[in-house]
Every structure is written in C-alpha cells, then in structure tokens.
Short mmCIF file of C-alpha atoms in Angstrom, two decimals:
data_model
loop_
_atom_site.label_atom_id
_atom_site.label_comp_id
_atom_site.label_asym_id
_atom_site.label_seq_id
_atom_site.Cartn_x
_atom_site.Cartn_y
_atom_site.Cartn_z
CA MET T 645 18.67 4.77 6.23
CA ILE T 646 15.90 2.25 5.69
CA PHE T 647 13.41 2.25 8.58
CA PHE T 648 14.03 -1.35 9.70
CA ASN T 649 17.11 -3.38 10.63
CA ARG T 650 17.99 -6.34 8.46
CA ASP T 651 19.12 -9.41 10.40
CA GLU T 652 20.39 -12.87 9.60
CA GLN T 653 17.43 -14.80 11.02
CA LEU T 654 14.85 -12.99 8.89
CA GLU T 655 17.17 -13.05 5.84
CA ASN T 656 17.41 -16.85 6.06
CA ILE T 657 13.67 -17.32 6.59
CA GLY T 658 12.75 -14.78 3.90
CA ASN T 659 15.04 -16.30 1.30
CA GLY T 660 13.69 -19.76 2.16
CA ILE T 661 10.12 -18.55 1.64
CA LEU T 662 11.05 -17.08 -1.75
CA ASP T 663 12.78 -20.31 -2.81
CA ALA T 664 9.69 -22.33 -1.81
CA THR T 665 7.48 -19.90 -3.76
CA TRP T 666 9.57 -20.19 -6.94
CA ALA T 667 9.54 -23.97 -6.60
CA ALA T 668 5.75 -24.00 -6.23
CA PHE T 669 5.15 -21.49 -9.06
CA PRO T 670 7.73 -22.18 -11.79
CA THR T 671 6.34 -19.47 -14.10
CA LEU T 672 7.05 -16.79 -11.48
CA ALA T 673 10.32 -15.17 -12.57
CA ARG T 674 12.88 -13.86 -10.08
CA ASN T 675 12.09 -10.29 -11.17
CA GLN T 676 8.29 -10.69 -10.97
CA ILE T 677 8.04 -10.58 -7.19
CA ALA T 678 9.00 -7.95 -4.61
CA LEU T 679 8.53 -8.28 -0.88
CA THR T 680 9.01 -6.37 2.37
CA TRP T 681 8.40 -8.03 5.74
CA VAL T 682 8.67 -6.27 9.11
CA VAL T 683 8.42 -8.13 12.43
CA TYR T 684 7.36 -6.47 15.69
CA ASP T 685 9.34 -8.04 18.52
CA PRO T 686 8.18 -7.49 22.11
CA PRO T 687 7.54 -5.02 23.61
CA VAL T 688 5.09 -4.46 20.74
CA LEU T 689 4.44 -0.75 20.28
CA VAL T 690 2.12 -0.85 17.27
CA ASN T 691 -1.67 -0.96 17.06
CA THR T 692 -1.88 0.48 20.55
CA GLY T 693 -3.65 3.67 19.53
CA GLY T 694 -0.46 5.70 19.20
CA ALA T 695 1.22 5.09 22.54
CA LEU T 696 4.50 6.73 21.47
CA THR T 697 5.41 10.19 20.26
CA PRO T 698 6.50 10.16 16.59
CA ASN T 699 10.16 10.64 17.55
CA ALA T 700 10.08 7.78 20.05
CA PHE T 701 8.26 5.59 17.55
CA TRP T 702 10.77 6.17 14.75
CA ASP T 703 13.66 5.58 17.17
CA HIS T 704 12.23 2.23 18.25
CA PRO T 705 14.07 -0.51 16.31
CA VAL T 706 12.20 -3.09 14.21
CA ARG T 707 13.55 -6.01 12.21
CA GLY T 708 12.77 -6.65 8.59
CA PHE T 709 13.55 -8.49 5.37
CA THR T 710 13.22 -7.20 1.84
CA TYR T 711 13.64 -8.63 -1.64
CA ARG T 712 13.64 -6.11 -4.50
CA GLY T 713 12.07 -3.69 -2.01
CA VAL T 714 13.44 -0.63 -3.84
CA GLU T 715 12.17 -1.62 -7.31
CA ARG T 716 9.63 0.85 -8.73
CA ILE T 717 6.48 -1.10 -9.64
CA TYR T 718 3.03 -0.03 -10.79
CA PRO T 719 1.02 -0.31 -7.54
CA ALA T 720 -2.56 -0.46 -8.91
CA SER T 721 -4.97 0.21 -6.03
CA VAL T 722 -2.35 -0.02 -3.27
CA VAL T 723 -1.72 3.68 -4.08
CA LYS T 724 -5.04 4.39 -2.35
CA LEU T 725 -3.22 4.01 0.98
CA PHE T 726 -1.17 7.09 0.07
CA TYR T 727 -4.27 9.08 -0.84
CA LEU T 728 -5.91 8.00 2.43
CA VAL T 729 -3.04 9.36 4.52
CA ALA T 730 -2.80 12.54 2.42
CA VAL T 731 -6.52 13.33 2.85
CA ASN T 732 -6.18 12.90 6.59
CA GLU T 733 -3.22 15.29 6.56
CA TRP T 734 -5.23 17.86 4.57
CA LEU T 735 -8.17 17.54 7.00
CA GLU T 736 -5.85 17.84 10.02
CA LYS T 737 -4.24 21.00 8.62
CA GLY T 738 -7.55 22.54 7.54
CA MET T 739 -6.58 22.38 3.84
CA SER T 740 -9.81 20.43 3.18
CA GLN T 741 -13.09 20.12 5.04
CA THR T 742 -14.77 16.84 5.73
CA SER T 743 -18.20 16.08 4.27
CA LYS T 744 -20.56 13.15 3.99
CA GLU T 745 -19.46 12.62 0.39
CA LEU T 746 -15.77 12.65 1.24
CA GLU T 747 -16.34 10.19 4.12
CA ARG T 748 -18.32 7.94 1.78
CA ALA T 749 -15.60 8.15 -0.87
CA LEU T 750 -12.81 7.32 1.60
CA ARG T 751 -14.71 4.30 2.84
CA ASP T 752 -15.50 3.03 -0.68
CA MET T 753 -11.92 3.73 -1.86
CA ILE T 754 -10.41 1.52 0.86
CA VAL T 755 -13.09 -1.04 1.75
CA ASP T 756 -14.33 -1.73 -1.80
CA SER T 757 -11.34 -0.32 -3.73
CA SER T 758 -13.69 1.90 -5.78
CA ASN T 759 -11.92 3.80 -8.57
CA ASP T 760 -14.79 6.28 -8.86
CA ALA T 761 -14.44 7.10 -5.16
CA THR T 762 -10.68 7.52 -5.61
CA SER T 763 -11.32 9.98 -8.44
CA LEU T 764 -13.20 12.28 -6.04
CA VAL T 765 -10.48 11.91 -3.40
CA VAL T 766 -7.74 12.91 -5.88
CA ASP T 767 -9.86 15.88 -7.02
CA ILE T 768 -10.23 17.03 -3.40
CA LEU T 769 -6.53 16.55 -2.66
CA SER T 770 -5.35 18.47 -5.72
CA GLY T 771 -8.13 20.94 -6.52
CA THR T 772 -8.17 19.57 -10.08
CA THR T 773 -10.78 17.75 -12.11
CA SER T 774 -10.66 15.37 -15.06
CA GLY T 775 -11.97 16.57 -18.41
CA PRO T 776 -11.00 17.45 -21.98
CA GLU T 777 -7.44 18.35 -22.90
CA LEU T 778 -6.21 21.78 -21.79
CA PRO T 779 -4.16 24.47 -23.53
CA THR T 780 -0.49 24.52 -22.56
CA GLY T 781 -0.60 27.25 -19.88
CA PRO T 782 -3.62 25.99 -17.93
CA PHE T 783 -2.34 22.41 -18.31
CA GLU T 784 0.99 23.36 -16.67
CA THR T 785 -0.94 24.83 -13.72
CA TRP T 786 -3.17 21.75 -13.56
CA LYS T 787 -0.13 19.43 -13.56
CA TYR T 788 1.55 21.43 -10.81
CA GLN T 789 -1.59 21.20 -8.64
CA ARG T 790 -1.93 17.52 -9.37
CA ASN T 791 1.57 16.83 -8.04
CA ILE T 792 0.72 18.20 -4.59
CA VAL T 793 0.54 14.70 -3.09
CA ASN T 794 4.04 13.96 -4.40
CA ARG T 795 5.31 17.19 -2.84
CA TYR T 796 3.73 16.25 0.48
CA TYR T 797 5.44 12.84 0.56
CA GLN T 798 8.80 14.31 -0.49
CA SER T 799 8.48 16.82 2.37
CA LEU T 800 8.53 13.95 4.89
CA GLY T 801 12.18 13.33 4.02
CA TRP T 802 11.89 9.53 4.09
CA GLU T 803 14.52 7.80 1.99
CA GLU T 804 11.98 5.12 0.97
CA LEU T 805 9.77 7.75 -0.71
CA GLU T 806 12.44 9.39 -2.89
CA THR T 807 11.59 7.43 -6.05
CA ILE T 808 7.81 7.14 -5.76
CA ASN T 809 5.15 8.74 -7.97
CA VAL T 810 1.61 9.19 -6.59
CA CYS T 811 -0.35 11.64 -8.73
CA GLN T 812 -2.64 9.58 -10.97
CA LYS T 813 -6.21 8.44 -10.53
CA THR T 814 -6.94 4.71 -10.69
CA TRP T 815 -8.95 3.66 -13.71
CA SER T 816 -11.23 0.85 -14.73
CA ASP T 817 -10.95 1.46 -18.48
CA GLY T 818 -8.12 3.98 -18.56
CA PRO T 819 -7.59 7.75 -18.69
CA TYR T 820 -9.07 10.13 -21.28
CA GLY T 821 -8.51 13.78 -22.17
CA ARG T 822 -6.18 15.72 -19.84
CA GLU T 823 -5.70 12.58 -17.74
CA ARG T 824 -4.37 10.69 -20.77
CA ALA T 825 -2.00 13.54 -21.59
CA PHE T 826 -0.85 13.67 -17.95
CA VAL T 827 0.02 9.97 -17.69
CA GLY T 828 2.25 10.33 -20.78
CA GLU T 829 2.41 8.78 -24.23
CA LEU T 830 4.29 5.74 -22.89
CA LEU T 831 2.62 5.88 -19.45
CA GLU T 832 5.93 7.24 -18.15
CA ASN T 833 4.16 9.35 -15.50
CA ARG T 834 1.98 6.59 -14.09
CA ASN T 835 1.92 5.86 -10.37
CA MET T 836 4.98 3.96 -9.12
CA LEU T 837 5.71 2.61 -5.65
CA THR T 838 8.17 0.27 -3.94
CA THR T 839 7.31 -2.36 -1.34
CA ASN T 840 9.66 -0.57 1.09
CA ALA T 841 7.82 2.75 0.62
CA ILE T 842 4.46 1.09 1.24
CA ALA T 843 5.80 -0.78 4.26
CA ARG T 844 7.04 2.46 5.82
CA LEU T 845 3.73 4.25 5.27
CA LEU T 846 1.75 1.31 6.66
CA HIS T 847 4.21 1.09 9.59
CA SER T 848 3.43 4.74 10.40
CA ILE T 849 -0.34 4.10 10.31
CA VAL T 850 -0.09 0.99 12.50
CA GLY T 851 2.24 2.87 14.83
CA GLY T 852 -0.32 5.61 15.33
CA VAL T 853 1.98 8.33 13.98
CA ALA T 854 0.48 8.86 10.49
CA VAL T 855 -0.87 12.45 10.74
CA SER T 856 -2.08 11.94 14.33
CA SER T 857 -2.95 9.15 16.73
CA GLY T 858 -6.70 9.63 16.24
CA ARG T 859 -6.47 9.79 12.45
CA SER T 860 -4.25 6.69 12.38
CA GLN T 861 -6.94 4.79 14.30
CA THR T 862 -9.62 6.02 11.88
CA MET T 863 -7.49 4.77 8.97
CA MET T 864 -6.93 1.42 10.70
CA ALA T 865 -10.71 1.00 11.06
CA LEU T 866 -11.11 1.34 7.28
CA LEU T 867 -8.29 -1.14 6.59
CA LYS T 868 -9.62 -3.91 8.86
CA ARG T 869 -10.72 -6.98 6.86
CA PRO T 870 -13.01 -9.72 8.15
CA LEU T 871 -11.60 -13.21 7.59
CA ASN T 872 -14.75 -15.07 8.60
CA ASP T 873 -17.73 -13.71 6.69
CA LEU T 874 -16.24 -13.00 3.28
CA PRO T 875 -18.65 -11.47 0.77
CA THR T 876 -19.76 -14.07 -1.77
CA ASP T 877 -21.17 -11.64 -4.33
CA ARG T 878 -17.85 -10.09 -5.31
CA GLU T 879 -15.07 -11.68 -7.27
CA GLU T 880 -12.45 -9.60 -5.49
CA ASP T 881 -12.87 -9.23 -1.73
CA GLN T 882 -9.23 -8.24 -0.99
CA VAL T 883 -8.83 -11.34 1.22
CA ALA T 884 -9.28 -14.57 -0.78
CA GLY T 885 -6.55 -14.58 -3.41
CA PHE T 886 -4.52 -12.09 -1.37
CA LEU T 887 -2.48 -12.24 1.85
CA GLY T 888 -5.56 -12.83 4.01
CA GLY T 889 -6.23 -16.00 2.02
CA GLY T 890 -3.22 -17.71 3.61
CA LEU T 891 -4.11 -16.94 7.22
CA PRO T 892 -5.93 -18.98 9.87
CA LYS T 893 -9.44 -17.75 10.64
CA ASN T 894 -8.39 -16.52 14.09
CA ALA T 895 -5.89 -14.06 12.60
CA GLN T 896 -6.58 -10.35 12.28
CA ILE T 897 -5.63 -8.38 9.19
CA TRP T 898 -5.60 -4.73 8.12
CA SER T 899 -4.82 -4.44 4.42
CA LYS T 900 -5.10 -2.82 1.01
CA ALA T 901 -4.83 -4.92 -2.14
CA GLY T 902 -4.33 -3.92 -5.76
CA TRP T 903 -4.80 -5.81 -9.00
CA THR T 904 -4.96 -5.35 -12.77
CA SER T 905 -4.45 -7.72 -15.70
CA GLN T 906 -0.70 -7.19 -15.15
CA VAL T 907 -0.19 -7.08 -11.37
CA HIS T 908 -1.46 -8.73 -8.18
CA HIS T 909 -0.42 -6.98 -4.94
CA ASP T 910 -1.23 -6.73 -1.26
CA ALA T 911 0.01 -4.77 1.74
CA ALA T 912 -1.05 -5.92 5.20
CA TYR T 913 -0.50 -5.67 8.93
CA ILE T 914 -1.27 -9.03 10.55
CA GLU T 915 -1.82 -10.28 14.10
CA LEU T 916 -1.87 -13.99 14.97
CA PRO T 917 -2.89 -15.15 18.48
CA GLU T 918 0.08 -15.38 20.86
CA GLN T 919 2.59 -14.47 18.10
CA ARG T 920 4.61 -11.44 17.11
CA PRO T 921 2.57 -9.12 14.87
CA TYR T 922 4.09 -8.31 11.49
CA LEU T 923 3.73 -6.27 8.36
CA LEU T 924 3.93 -7.84 4.90
CA VAL T 925 3.91 -6.24 1.46
CA VAL T 926 4.05 -8.54 -1.58
CA PHE T 927 3.93 -7.40 -5.21
CA THR T 928 3.75 -9.77 -8.19
CA GLU T 929 3.93 -8.75 -11.84
CA GLY T 930 3.18 -10.41 -15.17
CA LYS T 931 -0.03 -11.58 -16.87
CA ALA T 932 0.09 -15.15 -15.54
CA GLN T 933 0.89 -13.96 -12.01
CA ALA T 934 -1.87 -11.35 -12.11
CA LYS T 935 -4.42 -14.09 -12.80
CA SER T 936 -3.14 -16.29 -9.96
CA ARG T 937 -5.15 -16.29 -6.76
CA ASP T 938 -2.68 -18.72 -5.18
CA ILE T 939 0.72 -16.99 -5.01
CA LEU T 940 -0.05 -14.35 -2.37
CA PRO T 941 -1.92 -16.77 -0.04
CA PHE T 942 0.99 -19.24 -0.43
CA VAL T 943 3.59 -16.63 0.60
CA SER T 944 1.32 -15.41 3.42
CA LYS T 945 0.87 -18.92 4.81
CA LEU T 946 4.63 -19.53 4.87
CA VAL T 947 5.27 -16.21 6.62
CA ALA T 948 2.55 -16.96 9.21
CA GLU T 949 4.13 -20.36 9.88
CA ALA T 950 7.59 -18.80 10.15
CA ILE T 951 6.37 -16.26 12.73
CA ALA T 952 5.66 -19.14 15.12
CA SER T 953 9.35 -20.13 14.97
CA LEU T 954 10.74 -16.69 15.89
#
C-alpha cells in the first residue's frame, strides 16, 4: 500500500500541471520527468514537532498524486536525505557516536550538498573507507558492510523502498579503486531512488516520526532554505533553479536538491501563508533538462497556484 490516497481532484490538477509543463518545454519527453505530490489537508499534523505517535501518524490519511513515482532514477545528491536519516538512527541506537566532525559533515552534506562531507558520512555509517582495489575475500566483506544502509531501509518494511539502492558515495569526478569496482562496470550498482520513496522518507521527517521527534526536528533545521537572502557567490544554491525558485518570497521551504550533467532533481516540503502545506518531489532526466534552471521552478509555481484552489 502506497502511503497516500490518490484522489480525482489531485489527479486532474496534477495531470494538468504536467500537460502545461510539456507544452512549455517541448524537449522534455514524457519519460524524462517523475513527480510525487502530497497535500496536507486540515487538521495539519506535520511540522508540529512530532505531535503524533508513529502509529497514529501513519494511520492519518493524506492525499497525493504521482506520475512515474515508482520509476528507479539516479537521484544524485537527493540520496543525502537517506544518509541523514540513517546517521540519526545510528546515533539514536548508539551504533555511532556524535562528534564535531560528524556534525560539520552532516551540515555541509545537506546545506551545501558537499560530496566530500557525504564521503565521511558514508564511511561512518558503514565502517568502510575508499581506497585501492581489494582482494576478493576482503572486498566481499567490504561490500556487505557497505550495504548496511540498504538493509536498514529494507527493515522498515515500506513498499516504496523495496526497489531502492542507497550504498554509493556521491562524486564530483567519479569513483576510483574499490569504489569503481563496487559501482559496477556498467554502473549497475549505482544509487537508485523513486520519487515515491523520497516522498515517504521526507513525509516521515516532516511528521516528526523519522527516528524520533527530536531528531526529526534537527533534520528539519538542516533542510530549511532561506528564500530571501540567497547566496550570490554560488552557482547552485538549491533554491534558484529548483522548486524554491517558483515560490513567493513569503513561502517557507525545507528541501534537498540533486543535480549532475544528466539529472536535475528536488524534494521539498513547502508552506504557503494561509494554505495547505504540501510535499513535492520532482525528478527530471536528460542532458538538456539537466541544464535547465526553469523546469523545476515552473512546476513549483503551478503547484503553488493550484494549492490556493483546493
């Protein structure tokens, strides 16, 4: 069972938004976009600091719309959300200890999308390190350890997570040595996520039930993005060119973007004054789409306008 209820109103609006997007961006193919949108009708029980027990939260119905939400797509830096939750689980269970360096890495991984910071986080999660290629026996052990994050997510028993793969570091230039061997000759073992899987994880963070109420709030603090004073010194600020770029300045957004030369993605929880809050995950694929800083803001703007009509 998918975690949200599909309904006719959101289906009609969602399909209309997709049609408008394809009309505005003719090079965007039908199979180069995936989207999951969840609306929080009143009484709103998210972003309240974890007001509900996990069971009550998961029993509370929410409405949603999805297009290609089960397609496995390379997530780029959106995978960092999964490492963020996993680290908090490890800390909660005493499997890892916090430190100034880990705190710094978590912040840089989410706020700045640092790949170097993510490398440390994955090492801490898995007890492995990058380096030269390994002989067969030690490499098998290394691979088993490295898949610990996958085992954790499978243990949750969520249908949306059945097809995901979250075991690789994120690279600027690409993997070398044992990391190159691990990702596979044809990159067949690279990270893969679906917009539905990301939406469910983000839903759990916003709901205050990811690991614990306190840890969910800590994660939310890292994901908060300012819409007003955007940094001018960085090409990629995770707002302009992404979902935050289509919002009015009085909106609030908590998000994690991802981009490469092949993909342009964002996952966000959004609050507009006097409107229903909502969660939106949009993935686009293809070289031309990856370069576009207009598609995600366009979709975001249409969704924000549609929220006012609900």
